[in-house]
Amino acid sequence: MIDPIASNILFVSTITIMMTMMLAIVRAFMGPSVYDRILAVNMFGTKTVILIGVLGYLSGRPAFLDIALVYALMNFITTIAVLRYSDFDESPEPEEGV
Amino acid sequence: MLQIIGSVILLLGTFICMFGAIGLLRLPNFFARTHGASITDTLGALLCIVGMVVFTFGMDDPMKFNLLVVVKLVSIGVFLLVTSPIAGHALTRSAYRRGLNGKGAPNLEDVANLPFGIHGAADTRELLEGGEEWVSREARSEQEPNNSDNLNSGEQS
């Protein structure tokens, strides 16, 4: 059973995490260079892990944590794979950062 | 009571995440934005995980289920703490080596003259993987002035 006060606080933290993800998405869309976009997407993935965990607690089923673990693994692999691509391929030149 | 304490710690972690996101949005250049994103990946995520662990001990399920959940949480936390700094370091190193310049980017000569340097990477004679010599962006454009001239004239015409 989840305490009603704790449930409200969990709800507020869910809203806060969603606002964080929105800010990261804004940076991913307007980022002047490729690296800004990768940075924002990486942060978005980390926040997804936290959000899935908190949502699991909010609905009273912490078994959602398995999904969060898979997301954490996938996020790291994605970032490293994109970085390998941008390291060894000559085409995506970084634009002039502002 | 443990549930309330845990959710307050979780709320603190999410607020730190939001401060980092504001930094990611408002800081002036890429190498400064890395700082904002790194905060959310280490301190913010760690506080969220610790809050969830405390929250789990406040739930009135049997103890063995709680312990299973705590093991999952700790493995997520350890994995995030190991991989996020690695990803951030690889990203910044890649941007630095590709010569991402612009307002606020570190100047290669200034960094080379620091008393300790940045783990020696600022030596412009450093060899990349594959034996290719590191050439900064300005030096590259000085070496091949014809290419850039052709490109510019092609865009204009």
Short mmCIF file of C-alpha atoms in Angstrom, two decimals:
data_model
loop_
_atom_site.label_atom_id
_atom_site.label_comp_id
_atom_site.label_asym_id
_atom_site.label_seq_id
_atom_site.Cartn_x
_atom_site.Cartn_y
_atom_site.Cartn_z
CA MET A 1 0.00 0.00 0.00
CA ILE A 2 1.30 3.43 -0.92
CA ASP A 3 0.97 6.32 1.46
CA PRO A 4 -1.23 9.09 -0.07
CA ILE A 5 1.31 11.84 0.76
CA ALA A 6 4.11 9.80 -0.80
CA SER A 7 1.89 9.18 -3.83
CA ASN A 8 1.42 12.93 -4.30
CA ILE A 9 5.15 13.57 -4.01
CA LEU A 10 5.80 10.82 -6.58
CA PHE A 11 3.32 12.49 -8.91
CA VAL A 12 5.13 15.84 -8.59
CA SER A 13 8.47 14.18 -9.33
CA THR A 14 6.98 12.54 -12.42
CA ILE A 15 5.89 15.96 -13.69
CA THR A 16 9.38 17.34 -12.97
CA ILE A 17 11.07 14.53 -14.88
CA MET A 18 8.75 15.11 -17.82
CA MET A 19 9.66 18.81 -17.84
CA THR A 20 13.34 17.83 -17.80
CA MET A 21 12.79 15.58 -20.80
CA MET A 22 11.01 18.41 -22.62
CA LEU A 23 13.96 20.75 -22.05
CA ALA A 24 16.37 18.07 -23.33
CA ILE A 25 14.23 17.59 -26.44
CA VAL A 26 14.29 21.34 -27.10
CA ARG A 27 18.09 21.30 -26.98
CA ALA A 28 18.19 18.24 -29.23
CA PHE A 29 16.14 20.09 -31.86
CA MET A 30 17.94 23.44 -31.74
CA GLY A 31 21.46 22.23 -30.95
CA PRO A 32 23.87 23.97 -33.32
CA SER A 33 26.27 21.01 -33.66
CA VAL A 34 25.86 17.26 -33.94
CA TYR A 35 27.45 16.79 -30.51
CA ASP A 36 24.81 18.92 -28.80
CA ARG A 37 22.14 16.68 -30.22
CA ILE A 38 23.92 13.51 -29.08
CA LEU A 39 24.38 14.99 -25.59
CA ALA A 40 20.69 15.90 -25.32
CA VAL A 41 19.52 12.51 -26.59
CA ASN A 42 21.81 10.74 -24.11
CA MET A 43 20.35 12.77 -21.26
CA PHE A 44 16.84 12.06 -22.54
CA GLY A 45 17.58 8.33 -22.33
CA THR A 46 18.81 8.57 -18.75
CA LYS A 47 15.68 10.46 -17.76
CA THR A 48 13.59 7.76 -19.45
CA VAL A 49 15.12 5.19 -17.11
CA ILE A 50 14.24 7.27 -14.06
CA LEU A 51 10.74 7.99 -15.36
CA ILE A 52 9.94 4.33 -15.93
CA GLY A 53 11.09 3.50 -12.40
CA VAL A 54 9.02 6.26 -10.80
CA LEU A 55 5.96 5.33 -12.85
CA GLY A 56 6.33 1.75 -11.64
CA TYR A 57 6.30 2.92 -8.03
CA LEU A 58 3.38 5.25 -8.70
CA SER A 59 1.28 2.39 -10.03
CA GLY A 60 2.43 0.10 -7.21
CA ARG A 61 4.22 -2.41 -9.44
CA PRO A 62 8.02 -2.07 -9.09
CA ALA A 63 8.45 -4.90 -11.62
CA PHE A 64 8.75 -2.13 -14.23
CA LEU A 65 12.38 -1.84 -13.13
CA ASP A 66 13.33 -4.63 -15.55
CA ILE A 67 12.28 -2.40 -18.43
CA ALA A 68 14.28 0.46 -16.94
CA LEU A 69 17.36 -1.76 -16.79
CA VAL A 70 17.00 -2.66 -20.47
CA TYR A 71 16.62 1.02 -21.35
CA ALA A 72 19.80 1.88 -19.44
CA LEU A 73 21.75 -0.75 -21.38
CA MET A 74 20.35 0.37 -24.74
CA ASN A 75 21.07 4.02 -24.04
CA PHE A 76 24.78 3.45 -23.50
CA ILE A 77 25.10 1.26 -26.59
CA THR A 78 23.32 3.90 -28.71
CA THR A 79 25.59 6.73 -27.65
CA ILE A 80 28.79 4.76 -28.20
CA ALA A 81 27.59 3.49 -31.60
CA VAL A 82 26.73 6.99 -32.84
CA LEU A 83 30.09 8.26 -31.59
CA ARG A 84 31.97 5.51 -33.43
CA TYR A 85 30.13 6.55 -36.57
CA SER A 86 31.01 10.19 -36.17
CA ASP A 87 34.64 9.35 -35.33
CA PHE A 88 35.41 7.25 -38.34
CA ASP A 89 33.23 8.79 -41.00
CA GLU A 90 34.32 12.03 -42.59
CA SER A 91 30.96 13.37 -43.75
CA PRO A 92 29.31 14.90 -40.64
CA GLU A 93 31.60 17.89 -40.13
CA PRO A 94 30.78 19.77 -36.93
CA GLU A 95 29.22 23.11 -37.70
CA GLU A 96 30.44 26.28 -36.07
CA GLY A 97 29.26 26.14 -32.46
CA VAL A 98 27.72 29.27 -31.04
CA MET B 1 7.22 7.13 7.05
CA LEU B 2 10.03 5.58 5.03
CA GLN B 3 7.88 6.07 1.94
CA ILE B 4 7.65 9.83 2.55
CA ILE B 5 11.39 10.14 3.23
CA GLY B 6 12.20 8.20 0.07
CA SER B 7 9.88 10.23 -2.12
CA VAL B 8 11.33 13.48 -0.78
CA ILE B 9 14.85 12.28 -1.71
CA LEU B 10 13.46 11.34 -5.13
CA LEU B 11 11.93 14.80 -5.51
CA LEU B 12 15.29 16.39 -4.65
CA GLY B 13 16.96 14.27 -7.34
CA THR B 14 14.41 15.27 -9.96
CA PHE B 15 14.88 18.93 -9.12
CA ILE B 16 18.65 18.54 -9.59
CA CYS B 17 17.87 16.90 -12.93
CA MET B 18 15.79 19.92 -13.90
CA PHE B 19 18.55 22.36 -12.93
CA GLY B 20 20.93 20.39 -15.13
CA ALA B 21 18.44 20.53 -17.99
CA ILE B 22 18.14 24.31 -17.64
CA GLY B 23 21.94 24.44 -17.81
CA LEU B 24 21.86 22.26 -20.91
CA LEU B 25 19.47 24.72 -22.50
CA ARG B 26 21.07 28.01 -21.49
CA LEU B 27 24.85 27.58 -21.21
CA PRO B 28 26.74 29.33 -24.01
CA ASN B 29 28.79 26.60 -25.73
CA PHE B 30 29.09 22.86 -26.10
CA PHE B 31 31.88 22.25 -23.60
CA ALA B 32 29.91 24.11 -20.94
CA ARG B 33 26.69 22.29 -21.75
CA THR B 34 28.46 19.00 -21.11
CA HIS B 35 28.74 20.09 -17.47
CA GLY B 36 25.00 20.56 -17.13
CA ALA B 37 24.21 17.19 -18.67
CA SER B 38 26.78 15.38 -16.53
CA ILE B 39 25.20 16.65 -13.31
CA THR B 40 21.88 15.06 -14.17
CA ASP B 41 23.52 11.78 -15.14
CA THR B 42 25.44 11.32 -11.89
CA LEU B 43 24.08 13.25 -8.90
CA GLY B 44 20.48 13.51 -10.05
CA ALA B 45 20.14 9.88 -11.12
CA LEU B 46 21.96 8.67 -7.99
CA LEU B 47 19.63 10.62 -5.70
CA CYS B 48 16.61 9.23 -7.56
CA ILE B 49 17.89 5.67 -7.16
CA VAL B 50 18.62 6.17 -3.44
CA GLY B 51 15.14 7.63 -2.96
CA MET B 52 13.59 4.62 -4.67
CA VAL B 53 15.60 2.25 -2.45
CA VAL B 54 14.38 3.99 0.72
CA PHE B 55 10.84 3.97 -0.69
CA THR B 56 11.06 0.24 -1.32
CA PHE B 57 11.91 -0.49 2.30
CA GLY B 58 8.79 1.43 3.30
CA MET B 59 6.49 -0.79 1.23
CA ASP B 60 4.71 -3.56 3.12
CA ASP B 61 5.38 -6.38 0.67
CA PRO B 62 7.28 -9.41 2.00
CA MET B 63 10.96 -8.71 2.61
CA LYS B 64 12.27 -11.02 -0.09
CA PHE B 65 10.36 -9.18 -2.84
CA ASN B 66 11.68 -5.89 -1.53
CA LEU B 67 15.21 -7.23 -1.58
CA LEU B 68 14.79 -8.35 -5.18
CA VAL B 69 13.63 -4.86 -6.17
CA VAL B 70 16.54 -3.30 -4.27
CA VAL B 71 19.02 -5.51 -6.12
CA LYS B 72 17.55 -4.35 -9.45
CA LEU B 73 17.73 -0.71 -8.34
CA VAL B 74 21.33 -1.01 -7.22
CA SER B 75 22.33 -2.65 -10.51
CA ILE B 76 20.65 0.18 -12.46
CA GLY B 77 22.47 2.73 -10.29
CA VAL B 78 25.87 1.08 -10.68
CA PHE B 79 25.36 0.77 -14.42
CA LEU B 80 24.37 4.43 -14.79
CA LEU B 81 27.30 5.56 -12.65
CA VAL B 82 29.75 3.56 -14.77
CA THR B 83 28.40 4.30 -18.24
CA SER B 84 27.30 7.94 -18.10
CA PRO B 85 30.77 9.40 -17.40
CA ILE B 86 32.21 7.10 -20.07
CA ALA B 87 29.70 8.31 -22.64
CA GLY B 88 30.23 11.93 -21.66
CA HIS B 89 33.99 11.60 -21.87
CA ALA B 90 33.82 9.89 -25.26
CA LEU B 91 31.49 12.59 -26.56
CA THR B 92 33.66 15.49 -25.38
CA ARG B 93 36.84 13.82 -26.61
CA SER B 94 35.29 13.19 -30.01
CA ALA B 95 34.16 16.81 -30.30
CA TYR B 96 37.60 18.04 -29.20
CA ARG B 97 39.45 15.88 -31.66
CA ARG B 98 37.22 16.79 -34.55
CA GLY B 99 38.16 20.37 -33.79
CA LEU B 100 34.76 21.68 -32.77
CA ASN B 101 35.51 25.35 -32.46
CA GLY B 102 33.55 28.50 -32.07
CA LYS B 103 32.97 30.99 -29.29
CA GLY B 104 34.15 29.60 -25.94
CA ALA B 105 35.83 26.45 -27.24
CA PRO B 106 39.26 25.72 -25.72
CA ASN B 107 42.16 27.06 -27.72
CA LEU B 108 44.62 24.26 -28.48
CA GLU B 109 47.75 26.33 -27.89
CA ASP B 110 46.49 27.70 -24.57
CA VAL B 111 45.66 24.22 -23.33
CA ALA B 112 49.08 22.93 -24.38
CA ASN B 113 50.75 25.61 -22.24
CA LEU B 114 48.87 24.68 -19.06
CA PRO B 115 51.21 23.44 -16.30
CA PHE B 116 49.68 19.97 -16.28
CA GLY B 117 47.85 19.90 -19.61
CA ILE B 118 44.70 17.90 -20.15
CA HIS B 119 46.07 14.37 -19.95
CA GLY B 120 48.50 15.27 -22.70
CA ALA B 121 45.79 15.29 -25.34
CA ALA B 122 46.44 18.87 -26.22
CA ASP B 123 49.73 18.02 -27.88
CA THR B 124 48.90 18.81 -31.47
CA ARG B 125 51.45 16.25 -32.66
CA GLU B 126 49.43 13.49 -31.05
CA LEU B 127 48.61 10.60 -33.35
CA LEU B 128 45.05 9.47 -33.82
CA GLU B 129 44.10 5.81 -34.02
CA GLY B 130 45.35 4.62 -37.38
CA GLY B 131 48.52 6.71 -37.32
CA GLU B 132 46.99 9.89 -38.70
CA GLU B 133 48.41 13.07 -37.27
CA TRP B 134 46.06 15.42 -35.48
CA VAL B 135 45.50 18.63 -37.44
CA SER B 136 43.43 21.43 -36.02
CA ARG B 137 40.69 22.98 -38.04
CA GLU B 138 42.56 26.18 -38.85
CA ALA B 139 45.64 24.26 -39.96
CA ARG B 140 43.49 22.04 -42.13
CA SER B 141 41.94 25.01 -43.91
CA GLU B 142 45.41 26.56 -44.33
CA GLN B 143 46.76 23.41 -45.90
CA GLU B 144 44.00 23.15 -48.48
CA PRO B 145 43.00 26.68 -49.41
CA ASN B 146 41.99 25.64 -52.91
CA ASN B 147 39.26 23.30 -51.76
CA SER B 148 37.52 25.87 -49.58
CA ASP B 149 37.80 28.50 -52.35
CA ASN B 150 36.21 26.13 -54.83
CA LEU B 151 33.43 25.32 -52.40
CA ASN B 152 32.71 28.98 -51.69
CA SER B 153 32.67 29.95 -55.36
CA GLY B 154 30.45 26.98 -56.11
CA GLU B 155 27.95 28.05 -53.48
CA GLN B 156 27.92 31.61 -54.71
CA SER B 157 27.40 30.76 -58.35
#
